[in-house]
CSV table of C-alpha atoms in Angstrom, one decimal:
chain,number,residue,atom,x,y,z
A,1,UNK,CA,-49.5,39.9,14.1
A,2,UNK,CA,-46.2,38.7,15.5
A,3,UNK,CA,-43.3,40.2,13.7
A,4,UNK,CA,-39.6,40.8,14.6
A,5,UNK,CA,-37.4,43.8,14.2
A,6,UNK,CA,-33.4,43.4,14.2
A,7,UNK,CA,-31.2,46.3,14.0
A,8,UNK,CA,-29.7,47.1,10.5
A,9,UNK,CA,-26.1,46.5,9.3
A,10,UNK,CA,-23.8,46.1,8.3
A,11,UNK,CA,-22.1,45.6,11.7
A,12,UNK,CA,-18.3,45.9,11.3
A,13,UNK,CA,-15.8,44.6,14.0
A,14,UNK,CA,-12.2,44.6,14.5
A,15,UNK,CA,-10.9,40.7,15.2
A,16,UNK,CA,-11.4,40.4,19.5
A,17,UNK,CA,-14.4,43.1,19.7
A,18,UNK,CA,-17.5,43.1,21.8
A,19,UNK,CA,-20.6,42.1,19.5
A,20,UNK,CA,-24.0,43.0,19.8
A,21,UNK,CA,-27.3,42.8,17.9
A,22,UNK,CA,-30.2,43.9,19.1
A,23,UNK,CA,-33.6,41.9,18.4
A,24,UNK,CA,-36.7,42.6,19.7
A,25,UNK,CA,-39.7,40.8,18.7
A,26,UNK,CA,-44.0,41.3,18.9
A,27,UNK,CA,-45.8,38.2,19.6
A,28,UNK,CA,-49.3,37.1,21.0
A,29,UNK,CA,-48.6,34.3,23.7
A,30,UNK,CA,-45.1,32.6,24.6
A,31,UNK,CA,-43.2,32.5,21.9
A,32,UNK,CA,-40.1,30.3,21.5
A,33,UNK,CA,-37.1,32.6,20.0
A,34,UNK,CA,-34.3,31.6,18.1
A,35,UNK,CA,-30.9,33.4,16.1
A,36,UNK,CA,-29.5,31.7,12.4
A,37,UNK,CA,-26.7,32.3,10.8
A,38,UNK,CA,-26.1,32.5,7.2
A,39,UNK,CA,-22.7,31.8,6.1
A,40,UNK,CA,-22.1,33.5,2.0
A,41,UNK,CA,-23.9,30.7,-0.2
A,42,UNK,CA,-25.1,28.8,2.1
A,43,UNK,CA,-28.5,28.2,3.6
A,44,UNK,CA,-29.3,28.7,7.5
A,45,UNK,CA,-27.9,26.9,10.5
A,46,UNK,CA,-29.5,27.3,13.9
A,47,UNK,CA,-26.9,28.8,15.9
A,48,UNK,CA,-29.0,29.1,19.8
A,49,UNK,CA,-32.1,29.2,20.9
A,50,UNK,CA,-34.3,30.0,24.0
A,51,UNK,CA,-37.9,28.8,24.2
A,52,UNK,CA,-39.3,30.7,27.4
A,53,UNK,CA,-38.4,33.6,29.6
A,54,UNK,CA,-35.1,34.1,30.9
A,55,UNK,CA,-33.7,31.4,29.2
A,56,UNK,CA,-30.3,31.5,27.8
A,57,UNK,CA,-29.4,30.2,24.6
A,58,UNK,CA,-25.6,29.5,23.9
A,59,UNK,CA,-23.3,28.6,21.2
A,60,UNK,CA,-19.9,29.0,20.0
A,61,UNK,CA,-19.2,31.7,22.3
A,62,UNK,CA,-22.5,33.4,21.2
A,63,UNK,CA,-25.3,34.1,23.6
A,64,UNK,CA,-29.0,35.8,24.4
A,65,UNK,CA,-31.4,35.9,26.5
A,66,UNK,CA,-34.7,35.9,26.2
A,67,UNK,CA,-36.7,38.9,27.9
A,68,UNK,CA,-40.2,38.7,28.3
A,69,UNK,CA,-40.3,42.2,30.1
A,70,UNK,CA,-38.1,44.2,27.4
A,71,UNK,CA,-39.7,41.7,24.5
A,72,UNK,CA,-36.0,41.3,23.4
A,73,UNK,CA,-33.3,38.6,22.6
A,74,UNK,CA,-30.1,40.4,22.1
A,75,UNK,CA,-27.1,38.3,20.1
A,76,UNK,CA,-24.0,39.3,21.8
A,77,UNK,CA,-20.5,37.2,21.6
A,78,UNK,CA,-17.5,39.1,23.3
A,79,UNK,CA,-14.5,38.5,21.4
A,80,UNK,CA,-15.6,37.9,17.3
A,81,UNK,CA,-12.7,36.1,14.7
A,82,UNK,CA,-13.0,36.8,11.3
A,83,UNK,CA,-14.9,33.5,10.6
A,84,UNK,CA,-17.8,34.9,12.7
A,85,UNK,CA,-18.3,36.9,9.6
A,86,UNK,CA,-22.2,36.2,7.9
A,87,UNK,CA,-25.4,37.5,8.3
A,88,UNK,CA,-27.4,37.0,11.4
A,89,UNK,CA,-31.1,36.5,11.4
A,90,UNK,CA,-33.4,36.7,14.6
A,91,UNK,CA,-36.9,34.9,14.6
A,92,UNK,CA,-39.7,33.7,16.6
A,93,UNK,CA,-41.9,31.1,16.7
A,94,UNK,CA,-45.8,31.3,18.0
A,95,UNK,CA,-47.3,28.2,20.2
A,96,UNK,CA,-49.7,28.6,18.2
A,97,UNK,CA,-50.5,25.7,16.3
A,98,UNK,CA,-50.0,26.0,12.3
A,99,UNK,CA,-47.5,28.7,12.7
A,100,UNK,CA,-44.0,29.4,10.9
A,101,UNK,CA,-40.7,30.7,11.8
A,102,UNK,CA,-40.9,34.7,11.0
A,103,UNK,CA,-37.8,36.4,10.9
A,104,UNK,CA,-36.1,39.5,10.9
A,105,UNK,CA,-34.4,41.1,8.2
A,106,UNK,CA,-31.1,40.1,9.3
A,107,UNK,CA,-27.9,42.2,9.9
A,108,UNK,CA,-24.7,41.4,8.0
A,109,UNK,CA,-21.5,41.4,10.1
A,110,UNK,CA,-18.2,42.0,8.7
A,111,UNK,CA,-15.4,41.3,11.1
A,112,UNK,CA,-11.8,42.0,9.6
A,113,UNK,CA,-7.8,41.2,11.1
B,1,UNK,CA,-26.5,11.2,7.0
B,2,UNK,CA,-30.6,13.0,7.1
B,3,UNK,CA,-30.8,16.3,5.6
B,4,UNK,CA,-32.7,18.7,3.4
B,5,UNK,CA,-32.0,18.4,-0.6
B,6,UNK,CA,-32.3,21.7,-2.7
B,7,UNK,CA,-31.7,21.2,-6.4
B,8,UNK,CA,-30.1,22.9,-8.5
B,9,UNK,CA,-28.1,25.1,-6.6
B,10,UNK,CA,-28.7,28.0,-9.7
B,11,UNK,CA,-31.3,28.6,-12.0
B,12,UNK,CA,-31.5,30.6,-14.8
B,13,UNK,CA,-35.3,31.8,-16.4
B,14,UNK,CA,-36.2,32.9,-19.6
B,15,UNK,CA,-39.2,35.7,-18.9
B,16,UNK,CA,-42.5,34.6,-18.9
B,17,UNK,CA,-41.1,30.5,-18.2
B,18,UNK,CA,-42.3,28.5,-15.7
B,19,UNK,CA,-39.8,26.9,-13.2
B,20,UNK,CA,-40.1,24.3,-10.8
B,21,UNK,CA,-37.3,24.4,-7.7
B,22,UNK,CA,-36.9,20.7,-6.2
B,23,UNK,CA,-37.0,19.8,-2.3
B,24,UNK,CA,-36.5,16.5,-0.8
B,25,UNK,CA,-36.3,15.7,2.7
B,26,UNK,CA,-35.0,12.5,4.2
B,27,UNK,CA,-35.6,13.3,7.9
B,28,UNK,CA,-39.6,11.8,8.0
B,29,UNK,CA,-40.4,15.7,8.7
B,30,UNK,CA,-44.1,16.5,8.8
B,31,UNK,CA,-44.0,20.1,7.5
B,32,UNK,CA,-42.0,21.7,4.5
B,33,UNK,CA,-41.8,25.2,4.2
B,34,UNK,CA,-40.6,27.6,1.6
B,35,UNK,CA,-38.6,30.9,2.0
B,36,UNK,CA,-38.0,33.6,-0.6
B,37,UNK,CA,-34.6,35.7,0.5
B,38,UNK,CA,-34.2,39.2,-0.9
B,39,UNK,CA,-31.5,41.5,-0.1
B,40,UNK,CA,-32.3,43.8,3.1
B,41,UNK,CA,-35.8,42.0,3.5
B,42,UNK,CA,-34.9,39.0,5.2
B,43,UNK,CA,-37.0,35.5,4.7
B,44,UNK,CA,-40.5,35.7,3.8
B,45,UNK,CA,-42.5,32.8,3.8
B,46,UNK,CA,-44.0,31.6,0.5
B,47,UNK,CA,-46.5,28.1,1.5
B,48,UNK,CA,-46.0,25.6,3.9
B,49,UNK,CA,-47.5,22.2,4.4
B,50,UNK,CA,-48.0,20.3,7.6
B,51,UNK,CA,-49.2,17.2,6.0
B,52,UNK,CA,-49.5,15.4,3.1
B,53,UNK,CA,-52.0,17.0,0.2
B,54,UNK,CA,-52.8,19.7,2.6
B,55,UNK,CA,-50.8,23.4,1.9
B,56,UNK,CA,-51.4,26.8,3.0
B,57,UNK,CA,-50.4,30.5,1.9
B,58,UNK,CA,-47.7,32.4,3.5
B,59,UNK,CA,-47.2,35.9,3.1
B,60,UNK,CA,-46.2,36.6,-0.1
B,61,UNK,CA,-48.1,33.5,-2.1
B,62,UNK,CA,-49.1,35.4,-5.0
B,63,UNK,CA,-47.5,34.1,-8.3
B,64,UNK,CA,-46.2,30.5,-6.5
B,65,UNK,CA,-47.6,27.3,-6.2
B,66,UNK,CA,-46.6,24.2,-4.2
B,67,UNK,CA,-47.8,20.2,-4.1
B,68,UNK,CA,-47.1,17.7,-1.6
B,69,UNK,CA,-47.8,14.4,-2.9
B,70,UNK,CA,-45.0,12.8,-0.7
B,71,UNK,CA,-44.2,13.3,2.7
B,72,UNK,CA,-40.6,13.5,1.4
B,73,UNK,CA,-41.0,16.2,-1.3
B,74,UNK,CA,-42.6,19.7,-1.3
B,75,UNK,CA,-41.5,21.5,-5.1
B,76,UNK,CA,-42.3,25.0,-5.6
B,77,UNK,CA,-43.2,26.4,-9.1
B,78,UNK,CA,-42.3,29.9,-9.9
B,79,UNK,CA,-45.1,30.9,-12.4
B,80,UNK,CA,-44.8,33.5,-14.7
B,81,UNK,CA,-47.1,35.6,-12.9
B,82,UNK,CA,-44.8,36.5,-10.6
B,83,UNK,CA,-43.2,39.9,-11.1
B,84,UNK,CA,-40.2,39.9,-9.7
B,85,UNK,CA,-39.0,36.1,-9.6
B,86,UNK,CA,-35.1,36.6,-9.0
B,87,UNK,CA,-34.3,36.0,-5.5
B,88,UNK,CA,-32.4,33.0,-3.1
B,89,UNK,CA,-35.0,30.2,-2.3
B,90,UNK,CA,-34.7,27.9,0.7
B,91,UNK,CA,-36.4,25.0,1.8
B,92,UNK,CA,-37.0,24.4,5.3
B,93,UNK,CA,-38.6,21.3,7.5
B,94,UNK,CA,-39.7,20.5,10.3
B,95,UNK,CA,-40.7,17.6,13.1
B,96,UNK,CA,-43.8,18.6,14.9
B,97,UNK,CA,-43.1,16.1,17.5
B,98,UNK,CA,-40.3,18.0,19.0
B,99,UNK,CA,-42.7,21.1,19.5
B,100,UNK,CA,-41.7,25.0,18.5
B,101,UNK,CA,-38.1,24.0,17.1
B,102,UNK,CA,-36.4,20.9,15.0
B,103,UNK,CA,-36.5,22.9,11.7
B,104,UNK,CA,-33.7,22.0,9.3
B,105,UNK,CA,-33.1,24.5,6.1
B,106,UNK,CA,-32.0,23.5,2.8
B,107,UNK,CA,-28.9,25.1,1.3
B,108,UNK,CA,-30.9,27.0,-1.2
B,109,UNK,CA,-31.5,27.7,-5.0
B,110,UNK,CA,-30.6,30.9,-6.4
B,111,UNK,CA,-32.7,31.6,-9.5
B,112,UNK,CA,-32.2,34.3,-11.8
B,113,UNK,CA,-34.5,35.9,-14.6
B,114,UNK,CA,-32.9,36.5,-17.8
């Protein structure tokens, strides 16, 4: 079945450091890929997304591509702030029809002053 | 504005009570879903619906149940047959028009067992 594995946290950063967090995801067919964030008490919000290979999805100074040959879509950002701070969840979609988002377990990040 | 409406934000459970967690949608979304969050396990997905009076079982279904009489509303009982009921809900939607993406979550209920 399809299923994604993100690495664990927590991740913790110094304010202007390189971020990365790996994602790599099983899936039959194409599917579209996607990283949330989850802000303390708050519900999800869609930060990018990329919806076939070598696509880039950006946002807020976040980015990944999607890698049909590694069967990855690593979140990197290169300079965090503090209010990057949340926990970050990878997840796919199948084109199949009738199928939900699946997720990863998501990885906290902690990123301090 | 359109959004996703989760009510109440906390709820507390007496063991062995059943407890019904409210989502409304005013975005004319086809398909609700329902997440159950747990520390270190991610989201797990409870039931969905794609259309109105029709549901189906995610993966962890067992002690759950869901209508959707509406198009607008998709509530999800906790029964008291599930073991382990404290965890952070969220409600998700989603326009099948605009193909594999369009989902909009809920901020969430937190319900605890007491």
């Amino acid at each position: 079945g399809n299923s994604v594995t993100q690495m664990e946290g927590p991740v913790t950063l110094s304010e202007e450091a390189f971020l990365t967090i790996n994602c790599t995801y099983t899936a039959t067919g194409y599917p579209s890929l996607f990283w949330y964030v989850q802000y303390p008490g708050e519900g999800l919000q869609l930060l990018l997304k990329a919806t076939k290979a070598d696509d880039k999805g950006s946002n807020k100074g976040f980015e990944a591509t999607y890698r049909k040959e590694t069967t990855s879509f690593h979140l990197e950002k290169g300079s965090v702030q503090v209010s990057d701070s949340a926990v970050y969840f990878c997840a796919l979609i199948s084109n199949q029809a009738g199928t939900a988002l699946i997720f990863g377990k998501g990885t906290t990040l902690s990123v301090s002053s | 504005d359109g959004g996703i409406t989760q009510s109440p934000k906390y709820l507390f459970r007496k063991e062995g009570q059943n407890v019904t967690l409210s989502c409304e949608q005013n975005l004319n979304h086809d398909a609700m879903y329902w997440y159950r969050q747990d520390p270190g396990q991610g989201l797990r997905l409870i039931y969905y619906s794609q259309i109105v009076n029709d549901f189906q079982k995610g993966d962890i279904a067992e002690g759950y149940s869901v209508s959707r009489e509406k198009k607008e509303s998709f509530p999800l009982t906790v029964t008291s047959a599930q073991k382990n009921p404290t965890a952070f809900y969220l409600c998700a939607s989603r326009d099948l028009d605009r193909g594999l993406y369009g989902y909009t979550f809920g901020s969430g209920t937190r319900l605890t067992v007491v």
